[in-house]
mmCIF file of C-alpha atoms in Angstrom:
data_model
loop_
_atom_site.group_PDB
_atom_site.id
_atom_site.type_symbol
_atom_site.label_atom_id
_atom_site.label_comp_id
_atom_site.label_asym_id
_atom_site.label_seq_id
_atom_site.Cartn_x
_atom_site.Cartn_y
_atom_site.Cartn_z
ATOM 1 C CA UNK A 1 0.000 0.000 0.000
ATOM 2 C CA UNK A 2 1.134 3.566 -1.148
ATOM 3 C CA UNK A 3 0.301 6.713 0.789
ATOM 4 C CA UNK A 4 0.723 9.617 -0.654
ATOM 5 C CA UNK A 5 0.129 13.202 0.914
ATOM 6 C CA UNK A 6 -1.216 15.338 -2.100
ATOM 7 C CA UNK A 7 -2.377 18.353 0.594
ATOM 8 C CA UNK A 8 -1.478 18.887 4.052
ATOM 9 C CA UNK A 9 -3.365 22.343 4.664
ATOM 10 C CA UNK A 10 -6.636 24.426 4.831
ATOM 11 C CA UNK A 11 -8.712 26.364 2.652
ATOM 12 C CA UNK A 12 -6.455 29.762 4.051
ATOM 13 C CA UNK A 13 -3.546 30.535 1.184
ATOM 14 C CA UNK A 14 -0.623 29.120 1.652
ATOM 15 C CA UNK A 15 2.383 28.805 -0.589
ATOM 16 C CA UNK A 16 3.615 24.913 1.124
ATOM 17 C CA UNK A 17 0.112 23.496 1.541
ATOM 18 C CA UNK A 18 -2.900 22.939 -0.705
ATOM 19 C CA UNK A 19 -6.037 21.674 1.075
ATOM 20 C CA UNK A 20 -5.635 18.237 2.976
ATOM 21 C CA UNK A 21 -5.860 15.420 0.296
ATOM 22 C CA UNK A 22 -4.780 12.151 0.439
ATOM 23 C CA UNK A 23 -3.837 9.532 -2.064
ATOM 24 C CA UNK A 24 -3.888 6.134 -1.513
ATOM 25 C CA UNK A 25 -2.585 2.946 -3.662
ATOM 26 C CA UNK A 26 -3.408 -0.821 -3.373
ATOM 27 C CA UNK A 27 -2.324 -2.774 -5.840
ATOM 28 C CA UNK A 28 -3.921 -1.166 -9.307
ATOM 29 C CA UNK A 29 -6.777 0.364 -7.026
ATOM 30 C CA UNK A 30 -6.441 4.242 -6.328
ATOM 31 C CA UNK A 31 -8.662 6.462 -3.966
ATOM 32 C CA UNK A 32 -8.588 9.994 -3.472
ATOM 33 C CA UNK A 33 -9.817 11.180 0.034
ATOM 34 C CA UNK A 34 -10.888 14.863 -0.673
ATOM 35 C CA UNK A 35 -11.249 17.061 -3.245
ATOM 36 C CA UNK A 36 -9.383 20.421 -1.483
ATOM 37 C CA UNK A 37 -8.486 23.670 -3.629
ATOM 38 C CA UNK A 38 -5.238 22.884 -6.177
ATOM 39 C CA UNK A 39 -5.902 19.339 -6.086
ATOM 40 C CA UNK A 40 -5.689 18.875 -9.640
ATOM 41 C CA UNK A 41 -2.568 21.127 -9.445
ATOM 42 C CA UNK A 42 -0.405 19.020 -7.496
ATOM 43 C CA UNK A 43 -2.055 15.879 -8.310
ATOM 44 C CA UNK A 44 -0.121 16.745 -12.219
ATOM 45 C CA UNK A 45 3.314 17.802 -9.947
ATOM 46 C CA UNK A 46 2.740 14.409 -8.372
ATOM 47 C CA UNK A 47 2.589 12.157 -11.886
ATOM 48 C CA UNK A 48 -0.658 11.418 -10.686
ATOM 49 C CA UNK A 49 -3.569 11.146 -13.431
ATOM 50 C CA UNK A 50 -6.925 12.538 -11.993
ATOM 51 C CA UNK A 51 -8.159 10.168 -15.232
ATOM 52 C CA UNK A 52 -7.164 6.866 -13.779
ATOM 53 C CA UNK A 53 -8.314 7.470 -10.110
ATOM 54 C CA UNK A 54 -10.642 5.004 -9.011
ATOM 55 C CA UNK A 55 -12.896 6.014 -5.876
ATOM 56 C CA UNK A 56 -13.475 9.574 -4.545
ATOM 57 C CA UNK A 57 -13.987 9.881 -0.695
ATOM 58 C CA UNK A 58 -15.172 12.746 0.446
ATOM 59 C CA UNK A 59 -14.906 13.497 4.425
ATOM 60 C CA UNK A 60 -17.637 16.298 4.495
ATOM 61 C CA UNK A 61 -19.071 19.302 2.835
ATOM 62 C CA UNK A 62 -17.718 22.240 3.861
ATOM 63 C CA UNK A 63 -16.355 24.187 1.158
ATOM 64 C CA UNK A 64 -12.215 23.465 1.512
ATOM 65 C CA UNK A 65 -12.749 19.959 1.029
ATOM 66 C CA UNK A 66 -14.732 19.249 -2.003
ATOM 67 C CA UNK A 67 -14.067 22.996 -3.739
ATOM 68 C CA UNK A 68 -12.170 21.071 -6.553
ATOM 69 C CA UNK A 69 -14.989 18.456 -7.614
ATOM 70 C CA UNK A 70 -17.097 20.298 -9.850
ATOM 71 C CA UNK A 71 -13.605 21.395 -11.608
ATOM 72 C CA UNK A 72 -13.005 17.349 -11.906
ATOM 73 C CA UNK A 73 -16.162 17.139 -13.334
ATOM 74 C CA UNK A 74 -15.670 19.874 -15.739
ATOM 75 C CA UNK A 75 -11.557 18.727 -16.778
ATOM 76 C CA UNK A 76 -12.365 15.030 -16.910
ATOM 77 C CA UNK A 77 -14.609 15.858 -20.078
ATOM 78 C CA UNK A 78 -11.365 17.430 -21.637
ATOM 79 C CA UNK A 79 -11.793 15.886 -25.562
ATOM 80 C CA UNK A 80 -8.311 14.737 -25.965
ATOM 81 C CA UNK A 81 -7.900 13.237 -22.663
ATOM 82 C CA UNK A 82 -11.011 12.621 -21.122
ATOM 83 C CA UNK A 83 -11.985 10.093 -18.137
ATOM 84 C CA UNK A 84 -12.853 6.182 -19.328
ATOM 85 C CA UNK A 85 -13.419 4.527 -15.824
ATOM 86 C CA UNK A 86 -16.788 4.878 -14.231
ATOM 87 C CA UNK A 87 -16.811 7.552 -11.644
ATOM 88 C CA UNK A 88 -17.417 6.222 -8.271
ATOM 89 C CA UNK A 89 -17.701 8.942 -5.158
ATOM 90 C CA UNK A 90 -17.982 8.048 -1.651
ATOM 91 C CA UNK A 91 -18.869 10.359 1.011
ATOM 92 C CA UNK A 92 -21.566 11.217 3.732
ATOM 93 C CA UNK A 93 -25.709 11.041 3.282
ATOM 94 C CA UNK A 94 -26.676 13.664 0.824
ATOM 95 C CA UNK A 95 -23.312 13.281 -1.255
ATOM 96 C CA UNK A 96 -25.410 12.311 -4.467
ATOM 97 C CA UNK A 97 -27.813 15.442 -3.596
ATOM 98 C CA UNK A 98 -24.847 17.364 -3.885
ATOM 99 C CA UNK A 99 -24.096 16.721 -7.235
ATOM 100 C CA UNK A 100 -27.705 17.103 -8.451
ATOM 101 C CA UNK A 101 -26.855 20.979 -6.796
ATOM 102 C CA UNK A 102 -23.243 21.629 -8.639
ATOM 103 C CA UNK A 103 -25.476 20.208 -12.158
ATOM 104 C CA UNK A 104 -28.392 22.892 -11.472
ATOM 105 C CA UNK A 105 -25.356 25.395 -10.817
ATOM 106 C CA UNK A 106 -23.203 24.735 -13.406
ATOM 107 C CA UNK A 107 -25.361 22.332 -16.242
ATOM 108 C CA UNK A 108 -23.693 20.558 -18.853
ATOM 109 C CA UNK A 109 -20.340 21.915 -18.753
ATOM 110 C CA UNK A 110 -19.953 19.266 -15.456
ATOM 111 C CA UNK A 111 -22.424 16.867 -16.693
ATOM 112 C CA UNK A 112 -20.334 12.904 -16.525
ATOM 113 C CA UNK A 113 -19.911 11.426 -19.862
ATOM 114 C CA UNK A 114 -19.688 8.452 -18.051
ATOM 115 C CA UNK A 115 -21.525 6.653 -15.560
ATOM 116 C CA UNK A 116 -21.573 7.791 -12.309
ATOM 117 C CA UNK A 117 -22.007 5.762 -9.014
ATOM 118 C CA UNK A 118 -22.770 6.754 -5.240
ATOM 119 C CA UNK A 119 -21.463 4.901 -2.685
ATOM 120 C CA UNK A 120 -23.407 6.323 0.905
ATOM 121 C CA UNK A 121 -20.576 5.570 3.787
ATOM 122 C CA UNK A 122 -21.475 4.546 6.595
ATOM 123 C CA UNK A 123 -23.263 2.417 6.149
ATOM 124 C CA UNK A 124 -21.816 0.658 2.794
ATOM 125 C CA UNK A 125 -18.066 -0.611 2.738
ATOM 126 C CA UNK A 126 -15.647 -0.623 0.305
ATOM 127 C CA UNK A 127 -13.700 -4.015 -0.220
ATOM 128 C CA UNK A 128 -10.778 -3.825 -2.403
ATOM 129 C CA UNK A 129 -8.102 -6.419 -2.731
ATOM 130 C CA UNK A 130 -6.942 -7.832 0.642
ATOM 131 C CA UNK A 131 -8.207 -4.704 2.161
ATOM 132 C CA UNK A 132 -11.395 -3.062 3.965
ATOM 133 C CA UNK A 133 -12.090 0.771 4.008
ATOM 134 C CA UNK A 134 -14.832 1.955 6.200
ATOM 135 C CA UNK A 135 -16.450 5.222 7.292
ATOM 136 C CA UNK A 136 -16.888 6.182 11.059
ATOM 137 C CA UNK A 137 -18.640 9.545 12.444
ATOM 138 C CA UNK A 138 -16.306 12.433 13.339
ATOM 139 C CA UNK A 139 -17.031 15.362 15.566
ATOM 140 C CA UNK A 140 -17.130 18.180 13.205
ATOM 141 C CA UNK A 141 -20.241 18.864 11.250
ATOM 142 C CA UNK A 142 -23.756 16.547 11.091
ATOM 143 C CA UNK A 143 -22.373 14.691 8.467
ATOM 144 C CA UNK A 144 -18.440 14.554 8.827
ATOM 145 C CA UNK A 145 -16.792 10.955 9.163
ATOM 146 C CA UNK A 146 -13.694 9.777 8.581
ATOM 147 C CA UNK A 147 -11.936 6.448 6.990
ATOM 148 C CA UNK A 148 -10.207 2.968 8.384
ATOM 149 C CA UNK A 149 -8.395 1.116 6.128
ATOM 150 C CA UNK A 150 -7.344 -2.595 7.552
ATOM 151 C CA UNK A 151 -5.856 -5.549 6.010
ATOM 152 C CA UNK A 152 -2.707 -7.681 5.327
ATOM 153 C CA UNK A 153 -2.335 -6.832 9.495
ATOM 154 C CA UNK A 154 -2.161 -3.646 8.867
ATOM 155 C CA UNK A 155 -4.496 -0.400 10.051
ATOM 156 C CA UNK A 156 -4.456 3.162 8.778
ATOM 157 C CA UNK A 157 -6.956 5.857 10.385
ATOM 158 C CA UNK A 158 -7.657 9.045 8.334
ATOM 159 C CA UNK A 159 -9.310 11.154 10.769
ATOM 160 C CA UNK A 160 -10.675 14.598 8.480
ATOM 161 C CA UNK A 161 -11.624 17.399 10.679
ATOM 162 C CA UNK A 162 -12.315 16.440 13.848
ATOM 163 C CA UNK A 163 -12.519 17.086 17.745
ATOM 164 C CA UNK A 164 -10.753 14.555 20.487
ATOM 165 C CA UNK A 165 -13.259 11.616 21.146
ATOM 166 C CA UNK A 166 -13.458 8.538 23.185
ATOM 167 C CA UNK A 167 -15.038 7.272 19.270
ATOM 168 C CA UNK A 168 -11.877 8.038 18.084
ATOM 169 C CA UNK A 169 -10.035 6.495 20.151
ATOM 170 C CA UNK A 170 -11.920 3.386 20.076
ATOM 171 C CA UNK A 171 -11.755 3.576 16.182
ATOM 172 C CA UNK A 172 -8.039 3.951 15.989
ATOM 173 C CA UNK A 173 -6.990 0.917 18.423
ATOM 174 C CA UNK A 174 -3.649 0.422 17.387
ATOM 175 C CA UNK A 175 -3.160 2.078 14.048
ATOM 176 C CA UNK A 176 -0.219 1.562 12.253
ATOM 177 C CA UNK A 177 -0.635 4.625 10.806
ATOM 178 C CA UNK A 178 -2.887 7.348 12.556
ATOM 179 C CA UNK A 179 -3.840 10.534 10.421
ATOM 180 C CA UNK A 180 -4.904 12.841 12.408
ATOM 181 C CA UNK A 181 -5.929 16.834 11.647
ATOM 182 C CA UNK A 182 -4.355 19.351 13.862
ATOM 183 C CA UNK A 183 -5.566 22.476 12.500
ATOM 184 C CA UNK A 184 -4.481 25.277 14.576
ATOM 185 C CA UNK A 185 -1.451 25.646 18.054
ATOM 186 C CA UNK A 186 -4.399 26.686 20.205
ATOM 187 C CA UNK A 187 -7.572 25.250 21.557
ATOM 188 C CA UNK A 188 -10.622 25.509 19.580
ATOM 189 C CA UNK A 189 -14.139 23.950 18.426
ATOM 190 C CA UNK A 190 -14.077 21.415 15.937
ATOM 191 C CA UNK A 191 -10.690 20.841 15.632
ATOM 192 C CA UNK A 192 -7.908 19.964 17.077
ATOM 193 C CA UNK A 193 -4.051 21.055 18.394
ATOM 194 C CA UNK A 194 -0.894 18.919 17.747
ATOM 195 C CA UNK A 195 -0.843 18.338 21.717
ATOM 196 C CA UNK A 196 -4.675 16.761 21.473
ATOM 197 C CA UNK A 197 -4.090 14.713 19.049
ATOM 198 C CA UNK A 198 -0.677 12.870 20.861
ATOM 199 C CA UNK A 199 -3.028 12.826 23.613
ATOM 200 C CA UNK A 200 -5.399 10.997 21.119
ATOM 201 C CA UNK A 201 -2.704 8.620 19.632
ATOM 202 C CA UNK A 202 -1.402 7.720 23.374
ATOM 203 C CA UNK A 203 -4.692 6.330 24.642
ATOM 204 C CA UNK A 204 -5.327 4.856 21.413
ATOM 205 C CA UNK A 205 -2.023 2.875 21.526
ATOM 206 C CA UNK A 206 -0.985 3.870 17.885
ATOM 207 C CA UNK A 207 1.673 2.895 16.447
ATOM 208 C CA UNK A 208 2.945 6.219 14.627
ATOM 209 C CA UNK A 209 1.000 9.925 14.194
ATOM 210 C CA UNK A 210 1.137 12.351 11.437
ATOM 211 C CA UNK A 211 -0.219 15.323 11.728
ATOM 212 C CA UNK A 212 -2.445 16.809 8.821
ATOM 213 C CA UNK A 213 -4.879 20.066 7.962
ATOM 214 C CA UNK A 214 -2.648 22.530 9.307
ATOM 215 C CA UNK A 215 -3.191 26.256 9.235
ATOM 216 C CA UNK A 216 -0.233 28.534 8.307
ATOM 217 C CA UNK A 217 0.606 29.212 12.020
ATOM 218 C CA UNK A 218 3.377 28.923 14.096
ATOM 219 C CA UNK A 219 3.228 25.423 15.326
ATOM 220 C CA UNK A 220 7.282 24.549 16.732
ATOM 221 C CA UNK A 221 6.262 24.859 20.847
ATOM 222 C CA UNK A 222 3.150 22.983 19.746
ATOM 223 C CA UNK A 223 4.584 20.001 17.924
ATOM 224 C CA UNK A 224 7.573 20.237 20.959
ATOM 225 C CA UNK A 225 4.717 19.909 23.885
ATOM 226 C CA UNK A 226 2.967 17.048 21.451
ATOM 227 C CA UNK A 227 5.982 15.134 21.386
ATOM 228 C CA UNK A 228 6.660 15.256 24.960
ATOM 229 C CA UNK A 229 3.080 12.970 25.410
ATOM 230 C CA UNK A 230 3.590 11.079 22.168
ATOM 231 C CA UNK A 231 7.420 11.046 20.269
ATOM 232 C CA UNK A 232 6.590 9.023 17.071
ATOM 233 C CA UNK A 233 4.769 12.223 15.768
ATOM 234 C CA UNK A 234 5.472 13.269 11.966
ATOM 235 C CA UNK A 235 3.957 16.994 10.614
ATOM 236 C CA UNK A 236 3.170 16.120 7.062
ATOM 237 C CA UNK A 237 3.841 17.956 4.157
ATOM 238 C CA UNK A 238 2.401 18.011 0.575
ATOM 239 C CA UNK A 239 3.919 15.304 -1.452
ATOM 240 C CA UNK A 240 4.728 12.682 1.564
ATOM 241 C CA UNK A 241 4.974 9.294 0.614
ATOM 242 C CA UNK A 242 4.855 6.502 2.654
ATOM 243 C CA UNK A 243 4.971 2.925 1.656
ATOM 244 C CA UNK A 244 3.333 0.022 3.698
#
C-alpha cells in the first residue's frame, strides 16, 4: 500500500500546503480522500492522473474539502484526454444530492460522460483487494466521518476534521498509521491542536501519528509539547509518501 500526501493544509492561502488530500494505492486500485483547492494542481506535480483514479472519498461538505470536484467534473470531459473509468464517489448522506446541486449550478459543462455511481458511507463498505475501508462519524459537522483502512495486518486511520473523542479512540486501536488533523497551536471547536491529538494517539495505543490540515501558524512549541506525550509524531507535508 502507497500513501501519498497530495495536501497537508486548509482552505487559508498558503504557498507549502494545498487543502488536505490524500492519495492512496493498493495494488492497481487508487482512492482519493478529498477534493481540497489545487488538487488537480499538485495531483499533475505528483505524476498522478486525476483520469485513472478510481474512488473519490469525500470526508464532508464544507467548502475546503470538495471545492475542486465540480472542476473534476468539468476537466475530466477534456476531448483529448477525457476520463474512461466509471466515476465512483464516496462520502456522507446527501453526497449524491450534492451533485444534483453543482449540475443545477453549473449544467452541462460538469455533466459525466460516463456513468456515475454513489457509494453512501457509513453504512456501505468498500472491499478492495486484501483490504477493507470503512467510514466512522467524526465530531465536526452533522455529516463529517472519517476512513479505516485494515488488512494484510495492517491499520491506517484518516481522521478529516475532527474534535478529540473517546469514538476516536476506540476507532483507531492500534493504528499503524494514525492521520490525524491538527488544525491550529491553540484550543478551539471542531478541531484539534498537535498536543490533542498525541493525547489521542497515546490512549489509542498507535503505532505512529502524522499530523495533517494545518493552518499557516506557528506550530514549533506545539509540535515540541505534542511530542513530549507522544514522540513518534510526523507533521506532514504536501507530497509525503509513505509505503506500507
Amino acid at each position: 500500500m502507497e500513501l501519498l500526501f497530495v495536501g497537508t493544509g486548509v482552505g487559508v492561502p498558503n504557498r507549502e500546503r494545498i487543502g488536505s488530500s490524500l492519495y492512496v494505492k493498493i495494488k492497481h486500485i487508487s482512492l482519493l480522500i478529498d477534493l481540497a483547492p489545487g488538487v488537480l494542481r499538485r495531483l499533475e506535480e505528483l505524476n498522478i492522473r486525476y483520469q485513472d483514479i478510481d474512488y473519490f472519498l469525500i470526508t464532508h461538505f464544507h467548502v475546503d474539502h470538495i471545492l475542486e470536484l465540480p472542476l473534476l467534473l468539468f476537466v475530466a470531459k477534456y476531448p483529448l484526454d477525457p476520463r474512461q473509468k466509471v466515476w465512483q464517489f464516496c462520502g456522507p448522506h446527501g453526497i449524491d444530492k450534492l451533485f444534483d446541486k453543482l449540475l443545477y449550478a453549473y449544467g452541462k459543462q460538469i455533466a459525466p460522460d460516463v456513468p456515475i455511481n454513489f457509494i453512501e458511507m457509513p453504512p456501505n463498505t468498500l472491499y478492495l483487494p486484501g483490504y477493507v475501508v470503512t467510514a466512522f462519524r467524526t465530531v465536526h459537522t452533522r455529516e463529517s466521518h472519517g476512513y479505516k483502512i485494515e488488512g494484510r495486518g495492517k491499520k491506517i486511520v484518516y481522521s478529516g476534521d475532527t474534535e478529540f473523542s473517546i469514538s476516536l479512540i476506540e476507532v483507531s486501536e492500534s493504528a499503524d498509521i494514525l492521520i490525524l488533523e491538527a488544525s491550529f497551536p491553540f484550543d478551539t471547536t471542531g478541531h484539534m491542536t498537535p498536543e490533542r491529538a498525541a493525547e489521542l494517539a497515546r490512549e489509542a495505543h498507535a503505532k505512529r501519528l502524522i499530523l495533517t490540515h494545518m493552518y499557516p501558524l506557528k506550530f514549533d512549541l506545539a509540535i515540541k509539547r505534542a511530542k513530549q506525550i507522544f514522540p513518534d509524531i510526523e507533521v506532514a507535508y504536501d507530497g509525503l509518501k509513505i509505503i506500507l
